[in-house]
mmCIF file with all atom_site columns, C-alpha atoms in Angstrom:
data_model
loop_
_atom_site.group_PDB
_atom_site.id
_atom_site.type_symbol
_atom_site.label_atom_id
_atom_site.label_alt_id
_atom_site.label_comp_id
_atom_site.label_asym_id
_atom_site.label_entity_id
_atom_site.label_seq_id
_atom_site.pdbx_PDB_ins_code
_atom_site.Cartn_x
_atom_site.Cartn_y
_atom_site.Cartn_z
_atom_site.occupancy
_atom_site.B_iso_or_equiv
_atom_site.pdbx_formal_charge
_atom_site.auth_seq_id
_atom_site.auth_comp_id
_atom_site.auth_asym_id
_atom_site.auth_atom_id
_atom_site.pdbx_PDB_model_num
ATOM 1   C CA . MET A 1 1   ? 116.797 95.856  114.132 1.00 0.00 ? 1   MET A CA 1
ATOM 2   C CA . LEU A 1 2   ? 116.062 98.670  111.604 1.00 0.00 ? 2   LEU A CA 1
ATOM 3   C CA . ARG A 1 3   ? 115.649 96.214  108.811 1.00 0.00 ? 3   ARG A CA 1
ATOM 4   C CA . TRP A 1 4   ? 112.601 94.838  110.532 1.00 0.00 ? 4   TRP A CA 1
ATOM 5   C CA . VAL A 1 5   ? 111.012 98.259  110.418 1.00 0.00 ? 5   VAL A CA 1
ATOM 6   C CA . LEU A 1 6   ? 111.259 98.173  106.703 1.00 0.00 ? 6   LEU A CA 1
ATOM 7   C CA . ILE A 1 7   ? 110.012 94.545  106.461 1.00 0.00 ? 7   ILE A CA 1
ATOM 8   C CA . ASP A 1 8   ? 106.972 95.480  108.726 1.00 0.00 ? 8   ASP A CA 1
ATOM 9   C CA . ALA A 1 9   ? 106.159 98.500  106.555 1.00 0.00 ? 9   ALA A CA 1
ATOM 10  C CA . VAL A 1 10  ? 106.236 96.582  103.324 1.00 0.00 ? 10  VAL A CA 1
ATOM 11  C CA . GLN A 1 11  ? 104.389 93.665  104.701 1.00 0.00 ? 11  GLN A CA 1
ATOM 12  C CA . ARG A 1 12  ? 101.538 95.936  105.968 1.00 0.00 ? 12  ARG A CA 1
ATOM 13  C CA . ALA A 1 13  ? 101.462 97.516  102.571 1.00 0.00 ? 13  ALA A CA 1
ATOM 14  C CA . TRP A 1 14  ? 101.205 94.118  100.909 1.00 0.00 ? 14  TRP A CA 1
ATOM 15  C CA . ARG A 1 15  ? 98.466  93.078  103.368 1.00 0.00 ? 15  ARG A CA 1
ATOM 16  C CA . ARG A 1 16  ? 96.484  96.268  102.668 1.00 0.00 ? 16  ARG A CA 1
ATOM 17  C CA . HIS A 1 17  ? 96.578  95.499  99.015  1.00 0.00 ? 17  HIS A CA 1
ATOM 18  C CA . GLN A 1 18  ? 94.808  92.276  99.755  1.00 0.00 ? 18  GLN A CA 1
ATOM 19  C CA . VAL A 1 19  ? 91.955  94.554  100.667 1.00 0.00 ? 19  VAL A CA 1
ATOM 20  C CA . ILE A 1 20  ? 92.399  97.235  98.146  1.00 0.00 ? 20  ILE A CA 1
ATOM 21  C CA . VAL A 1 21  ? 92.371  95.054  94.944  1.00 0.00 ? 21  VAL A CA 1
ATOM 22  C CA . PRO A 1 22  ? 89.066  93.185  95.860  1.00 0.00 ? 22  PRO A CA 1
ATOM 23  C CA . LEU A 1 23  ? 87.579  96.495  97.010  1.00 0.00 ? 23  LEU A CA 1
ATOM 24  C CA . TYR A 1 24  ? 88.217  98.137  93.614  1.00 0.00 ? 24  TYR A CA 1
ATOM 25  C CA . ARG A 1 25  ? 86.694  95.091  91.823  1.00 0.00 ? 25  ARG A CA 1
ATOM 26  C CA . HIS A 1 26  ? 83.660  95.106  94.026  1.00 0.00 ? 26  HIS A CA 1
ATOM 27  C CA . LEU A 1 27  ? 83.220  98.899  93.367  1.00 0.00 ? 27  LEU A CA 1
ATOM 28  C CA . ALA A 1 28  ? 83.541  98.216  89.687  1.00 0.00 ? 28  ALA A CA 1
ATOM 29  C CA . ALA A 1 29  ? 80.781  95.690  89.846  1.00 0.00 ? 29  ALA A CA 1
ATOM 30  C CA . LEU A 1 30  ? 78.617  98.287  91.648  1.00 0.00 ? 30  LEU A CA 1
ATOM 31  C CA . ALA A 1 31  ? 79.524  101.120 89.141  1.00 0.00 ? 31  ALA A CA 1
ATOM 32  C CA . PRO A 1 32  ? 76.479  103.010 87.663  1.00 0.00 ? 32  PRO A CA 1
ATOM 33  C CA . ASP A 1 33  ? 78.114  103.069 84.169  1.00 0.00 ? 33  ASP A CA 1
ATOM 34  C CA . GLU A 1 34  ? 80.560  101.191 82.010  1.00 0.00 ? 34  GLU A CA 1
ATOM 35  C CA . GLN A 1 35  ? 83.219  103.937 81.970  1.00 0.00 ? 35  GLN A CA 1
ATOM 36  C CA . ARG A 1 36  ? 83.507  103.946 85.797  1.00 0.00 ? 36  ARG A CA 1
ATOM 37  C CA . GLU A 1 37  ? 83.585  100.203 85.901  1.00 0.00 ? 37  GLU A CA 1
ATOM 38  C CA . ILE A 1 38  ? 86.548  100.172 83.469  1.00 0.00 ? 38  ILE A CA 1
ATOM 39  C CA . VAL A 1 39  ? 88.370  102.747 85.395  1.00 0.00 ? 39  VAL A CA 1
ATOM 40  C CA . LEU A 1 40  ? 87.877  100.866 88.688  1.00 0.00 ? 40  LEU A CA 1
ATOM 41  C CA . LEU A 1 41  ? 89.024  97.625  86.962  1.00 0.00 ? 41  LEU A CA 1
ATOM 42  C CA . LEU A 1 42  ? 92.116  99.280  85.639  1.00 0.00 ? 42  LEU A CA 1
ATOM 43  C CA . MET A 1 43  ? 92.862  100.648 89.126  1.00 0.00 ? 43  MET A CA 1
ATOM 44  C CA . ALA A 1 44  ? 92.457  97.111  90.545  1.00 0.00 ? 44  ALA A CA 1
ATOM 45  C CA . GLU A 1 45  ? 95.109  95.805  88.075  1.00 0.00 ? 45  GLU A CA 1
ATOM 46  C CA . HIS A 1 46  ? 97.375  98.727  88.892  1.00 0.00 ? 46  HIS A CA 1
ATOM 47  C CA . GLU A 1 47  ? 97.126  97.838  92.550  1.00 0.00 ? 47  GLU A CA 1
ATOM 48  C CA . VAL A 1 48  ? 98.057  94.107  91.696  1.00 0.00 ? 48  VAL A CA 1
ATOM 49  C CA . ARG A 1 49  ? 101.210 95.427  90.226  1.00 0.00 ? 49  ARG A CA 1
ATOM 50  C CA . HIS A 1 50  ? 101.861 97.375  93.435  1.00 0.00 ? 50  HIS A CA 1
ATOM 51  C CA . GLN A 1 51  ? 101.313 94.231  95.409  1.00 0.00 ? 51  GLN A CA 1
ATOM 52  C CA . GLN A 1 52  ? 103.684 92.284  93.215  1.00 0.00 ? 52  GLN A CA 1
ATOM 53  C CA . GLN A 1 53  ? 106.258 95.008  93.719  1.00 0.00 ? 53  GLN A CA 1
ATOM 54  C CA . TYR A 1 54  ? 105.876 94.649  97.557  1.00 0.00 ? 54  TYR A CA 1
ATOM 55  C CA . ALA A 1 55  ? 106.259 90.864  97.182  1.00 0.00 ? 55  ALA A CA 1
ATOM 56  C CA . ARG A 1 56  ? 109.458 91.429  95.269  1.00 0.00 ? 56  ARG A CA 1
ATOM 57  C CA . MET A 1 57  ? 110.781 93.876  97.982  1.00 0.00 ? 57  MET A CA 1
ATOM 58  C CA . LEU A 1 58  ? 109.982 91.230  100.626 1.00 0.00 ? 58  LEU A CA 1
ATOM 59  C CA . ALA A 1 59  ? 111.826 88.548  98.712  1.00 0.00 ? 59  ALA A CA 1
ATOM 60  C CA . ARG A 1 60  ? 114.884 90.927  98.370  1.00 0.00 ? 60  ARG A CA 1
ATOM 61  C CA . LEU A 1 61  ? 114.759 91.346  102.143 1.00 0.00 ? 61  LEU A CA 1
ATOM 62  C CA . HIS A 1 62  ? 114.391 87.517  102.603 1.00 0.00 ? 62  HIS A CA 1
ATOM 63  C CA . ALA A 1 63  ? 111.093 88.254  104.501 1.00 0.00 ? 63  ALA A CA 1
ATOM 64  C CA . PRO A 1 64  ? 107.931 86.038  104.191 1.00 0.00 ? 64  PRO A CA 1
ATOM 65  C CA . LEU A 1 65  ? 104.722 87.222  102.766 1.00 0.00 ? 65  LEU A CA 1
ATOM 66  C CA . PRO A 1 66  ? 102.242 88.083  105.603 1.00 0.00 ? 66  PRO A CA 1
ATOM 67  C CA . ALA A 1 67  ? 99.035  86.077  106.038 1.00 0.00 ? 67  ALA A CA 1
ATOM 68  C CA . SER A 1 68  ? 96.651  86.897  103.334 1.00 0.00 ? 68  SER A CA 1
ATOM 69  C CA . PHE A 1 69  ? 93.732  87.962  105.495 1.00 0.00 ? 69  PHE A CA 1
ATOM 70  C CA . ASP A 1 70  ? 92.997  88.563  109.119 1.00 0.00 ? 70  ASP A CA 1
ATOM 71  C CA . SER A 1 71  ? 89.529  89.268  110.623 1.00 0.00 ? 71  SER A CA 1
ATOM 72  C CA . PHE A 1 72  ? 90.214  93.055  110.560 1.00 0.00 ? 72  PHE A CA 1
ATOM 73  C CA . ASP A 1 73  ? 90.875  92.909  106.865 1.00 0.00 ? 73  ASP A CA 1
ATOM 74  C CA . ARG A 1 74  ? 87.678  91.083  106.226 1.00 0.00 ? 74  ARG A CA 1
ATOM 75  C CA . ILE A 1 75  ? 85.683  93.713  108.139 1.00 0.00 ? 75  ILE A CA 1
ATOM 76  C CA . TRP A 1 76  ? 87.130  96.462  106.041 1.00 0.00 ? 76  TRP A CA 1
ATOM 77  C CA . LEU A 1 77  ? 86.401  94.600  102.889 1.00 0.00 ? 77  LEU A CA 1
ATOM 78  C CA . TRP A 1 78  ? 82.849  94.119  104.163 1.00 0.00 ? 78  TRP A CA 1
ATOM 79  C CA . LEU A 1 79  ? 82.389  97.671  105.401 1.00 0.00 ? 79  LEU A CA 1
ATOM 80  C CA . LEU A 1 80  ? 83.937  99.873  102.862 1.00 0.00 ? 80  LEU A CA 1
ATOM 81  C CA . PRO A 1 81  ? 81.690  99.066  99.959  1.00 0.00 ? 81  PRO A CA 1
ATOM 82  C CA . ARG A 1 82  ? 78.589  99.690  102.282 1.00 0.00 ? 82  ARG A CA 1
ATOM 83  C CA . CYS A 1 83  ? 79.715  103.243 103.032 1.00 0.00 ? 83  CYS A CA 1
ATOM 84  C CA . SER A 1 84  ? 79.927  105.135 99.731  1.00 0.00 ? 84  SER A CA 1
ATOM 85  C CA . PRO A 1 85  ? 82.327  104.808 96.694  1.00 0.00 ? 85  PRO A CA 1
ATOM 86  C CA . THR A 1 86  ? 83.766  108.088 97.671  1.00 0.00 ? 86  THR A CA 1
ATOM 87  C CA . ILE A 1 87  ? 84.611  107.089 101.139 1.00 0.00 ? 87  ILE A CA 1
ATOM 88  C CA . ALA A 1 88  ? 86.093  103.846 100.010 1.00 0.00 ? 88  ALA A CA 1
ATOM 89  C CA . LEU A 1 89  ? 88.287  105.508 97.373  1.00 0.00 ? 89  LEU A CA 1
ATOM 90  C CA . ARG A 1 90  ? 89.387  108.035 99.938  1.00 0.00 ? 90  ARG A CA 1
ATOM 91  C CA . TRP A 1 91  ? 90.469  105.289 102.339 1.00 0.00 ? 91  TRP A CA 1
ATOM 92  C CA . THR A 1 92  ? 92.441  103.562 99.659  1.00 0.00 ? 92  THR A CA 1
ATOM 93  C CA . ALA A 1 93  ? 94.233  106.862 98.713  1.00 0.00 ? 93  ALA A CA 1
ATOM 94  C CA . TRP A 1 94  ? 95.028  107.575 102.334 1.00 0.00 ? 94  TRP A CA 1
ATOM 95  C CA . THR A 1 95  ? 96.111  103.955 102.930 1.00 0.00 ? 95  THR A CA 1
ATOM 96  C CA . GLU A 1 96  ? 98.503  104.155 99.897  1.00 0.00 ? 96  GLU A CA 1
ATOM 97  C CA . GLN A 1 97  ? 99.935  107.423 101.031 1.00 0.00 ? 97  GLN A CA 1
ATOM 98  C CA . ARG A 1 98  ? 100.438 106.171 104.568 1.00 0.00 ? 98  ARG A CA 1
ATOM 99  C CA . ASP A 1 99  ? 102.187 102.951 103.438 1.00 0.00 ? 99  ASP A CA 1
ATOM 100 C CA . ALA A 1 100 ? 104.342 104.754 100.974 1.00 0.00 ? 100 ALA A CA 1
ATOM 101 C CA . ARG A 1 101 ? 105.443 107.227 103.630 1.00 0.00 ? 101 ARG A CA 1
ATOM 102 C CA . ALA A 1 102 ? 106.179 104.361 106.178 1.00 0.00 ? 102 ALA A CA 1
ATOM 103 C CA . ILE A 1 103 ? 108.301 102.554 103.508 1.00 0.00 ? 103 ILE A CA 1
ATOM 104 C CA . LEU A 1 104 ? 110.251 105.755 102.650 1.00 0.00 ? 104 LEU A CA 1
ATOM 105 C CA . GLU A 1 105 ? 110.805 106.673 106.402 1.00 0.00 ? 105 GLU A CA 1
ATOM 106 C CA . ALA A 1 106 ? 112.101 103.031 107.105 1.00 0.00 ? 106 ALA A CA 1
ATOM 107 C CA . MET A 1 107 ? 114.398 103.277 103.970 1.00 0.00 ? 107 MET A CA 1
ATOM 108 C CA . ALA A 1 108 ? 115.725 106.519 105.147 1.00 0.00 ? 108 ALA A CA 1
ATOM 109 C CA . LEU A 1 109 ? 116.445 104.988 108.607 1.00 0.00 ? 109 LEU A CA 1
ATOM 110 C CA . LEU A 1 110 ? 118.494 102.311 106.815 1.00 0.00 ? 110 LEU A CA 1
ATOM 111 C CA . ARG A 1 111 ? 119.929 105.002 104.456 1.00 0.00 ? 111 ARG A CA 1
ATOM 112 C CA . ILE A 1 112 ? 119.051 102.836 101.385 1.00 0.00 ? 112 ILE A CA 1
#
């Protein structure tokens, strides 16, 4: 039963990265200068590696990858770039922290 708590946390993190990666790329396309564009593209690549790490964790847990996008994810991907880059970046940071905390708490419950 507790194993599913960890699987759920990792699946949620993987799905959120389905939004974060294209969001960084979209923000890079809107960047006012080349330096910011490069930084945002590097951040997108870093998040791709995070997503791959979550996929490996799910494989070790013998759990499937979740569905790529749902309508809520599409709304976030549409809405965040229309706010401001600052809000979008804060959302990604908050999401990353929340996902990491959820995974660590689930691992602590399992005593991994």
